[in-house]
């Protein structure tokens, strides 16, 4: 028998305030731009799946409950920008995928369009905010691990679309300590 006590079972982490059980933000804690992205996602889904006209989708979406709480200007920019730039956005996204674009869920596809568009054209939104917002959209509306896929693709795209901003962020990040050598482990800590 071992004298080592058995570790206590790990307690589940308490949920973060303002989030649902899936980790997505609750409606009350969303900004008007976050809401605009949600409505844009719904509209782009209709565009991708239903092949509906963007202006018809726009009129329909603006009549949905809660649209008045969204940033209508940001919604307009994202919806019409993504539709107008669809081929270019797909061309940027496709090299970062591990499968054909046609095999990507329409939700993740639309979220990646929103992220790629914001990274390229909405410079008032920091690149990390773009990534976080898109991850939140994918968590809330996408498949089980869709947010991880969206994160990987947009993280791969960000350095080419926001090179200076990404480089500046990485330069500010604290450098990791070098790995300990066997000599470090054997020597006593230095006196103050």
Tab-separated table of C-alpha atoms in Angstrom, residues 87-154:
chain	number	residue	atom	x	y	z
A	87	UNK	CA	-15.511	35.360	-53.588
A	88	UNK	CA	-12.521	37.272	-52.182
A	89	UNK	CA	-13.313	36.175	-48.624
A	90	UNK	CA	-13.570	32.549	-49.767
A	91	UNK	CA	-10.231	32.892	-51.572
A	92	UNK	CA	-8.604	34.077	-48.325
A	93	UNK	CA	-10.220	31.391	-46.173
A	94	UNK	CA	-9.850	28.360	-48.466
A	95	UNK	CA	-6.045	27.900	-48.137
A	96	UNK	CA	-6.422	27.646	-44.346
A	97	UNK	CA	-9.020	24.869	-44.454
A	98	UNK	CA	-8.353	21.167	-44.103
A	99	UNK	CA	-11.285	20.321	-46.394
A	100	UNK	CA	-13.213	21.804	-49.296
A	101	UNK	CA	-15.147	24.985	-48.606
A	102	UNK	CA	-18.358	23.238	-49.687
A	103	UNK	CA	-17.899	20.802	-46.768
A	104	UNK	CA	-17.825	23.573	-44.154
A	105	UNK	CA	-21.015	24.140	-42.167
A	106	UNK	CA	-22.868	27.237	-43.430
A	107	UNK	CA	-22.746	28.651	-39.894
A	108	UNK	CA	-18.963	28.344	-39.636
A	109	UNK	CA	-18.642	29.571	-43.229
A	110	UNK	CA	-20.687	32.699	-42.438
A	111	UNK	CA	-18.777	33.290	-39.185
A	112	UNK	CA	-15.473	33.064	-41.083
A	113	UNK	CA	-16.796	35.567	-43.638
A	114	UNK	CA	-17.668	37.975	-40.823
A	115	UNK	CA	-14.243	37.521	-39.224
A	116	UNK	CA	-12.307	37.831	-42.482
A	117	UNK	CA	-14.322	40.889	-43.494
A	118	UNK	CA	-13.838	42.629	-40.150
A	119	UNK	CA	-10.123	41.818	-40.108
A	120	UNK	CA	-9.734	43.291	-43.578
A	121	UNK	CA	-12.069	46.289	-43.528
A	122	UNK	CA	-13.097	47.182	-39.932
A	123	UNK	CA	-9.846	48.506	-38.513
A	124	UNK	CA	-11.682	50.190	-35.634
A	125	UNK	CA	-12.257	46.692	-34.205
A	126	UNK	CA	-9.060	45.200	-32.699
A	127	UNK	CA	-8.071	41.885	-34.253
A	128	UNK	CA	-8.390	40.018	-30.957
A	129	UNK	CA	-11.938	41.344	-30.552
A	130	UNK	CA	-12.782	40.103	-34.054
A	131	UNK	CA	-11.503	36.629	-33.149
A	132	UNK	CA	-13.296	36.574	-29.805
A	133	UNK	CA	-16.600	37.742	-31.294
A	134	UNK	CA	-16.436	35.122	-34.044
A	135	UNK	CA	-15.580	32.385	-31.558
A	136	UNK	CA	-18.597	33.429	-29.479
A	137	UNK	CA	-20.845	33.306	-32.568
A	138	UNK	CA	-19.595	29.838	-33.453
A	139	UNK	CA	-20.087	28.637	-29.852
A	140	UNK	CA	-23.635	29.902	-29.745
A	141	UNK	CA	-24.853	28.964	-33.218
A	142	UNK	CA	-22.381	26.450	-34.641
A	143	UNK	CA	-21.571	22.803	-34.124
A	144	UNK	CA	-19.978	21.348	-31.005
A	145	UNK	CA	-16.365	22.168	-31.860
A	146	UNK	CA	-17.020	24.639	-34.666
A	147	UNK	CA	-15.619	27.486	-32.598
A	148	UNK	CA	-12.219	25.748	-32.489
A	149	UNK	CA	-12.168	25.482	-36.267
A	150	UNK	CA	-13.196	29.134	-36.685
A	151	UNK	CA	-10.505	30.148	-34.190
A	152	UNK	CA	-7.797	28.234	-36.060
A	153	UNK	CA	-8.750	29.662	-39.454
A	154	UNK	CA	-9.104	33.277	-38.311
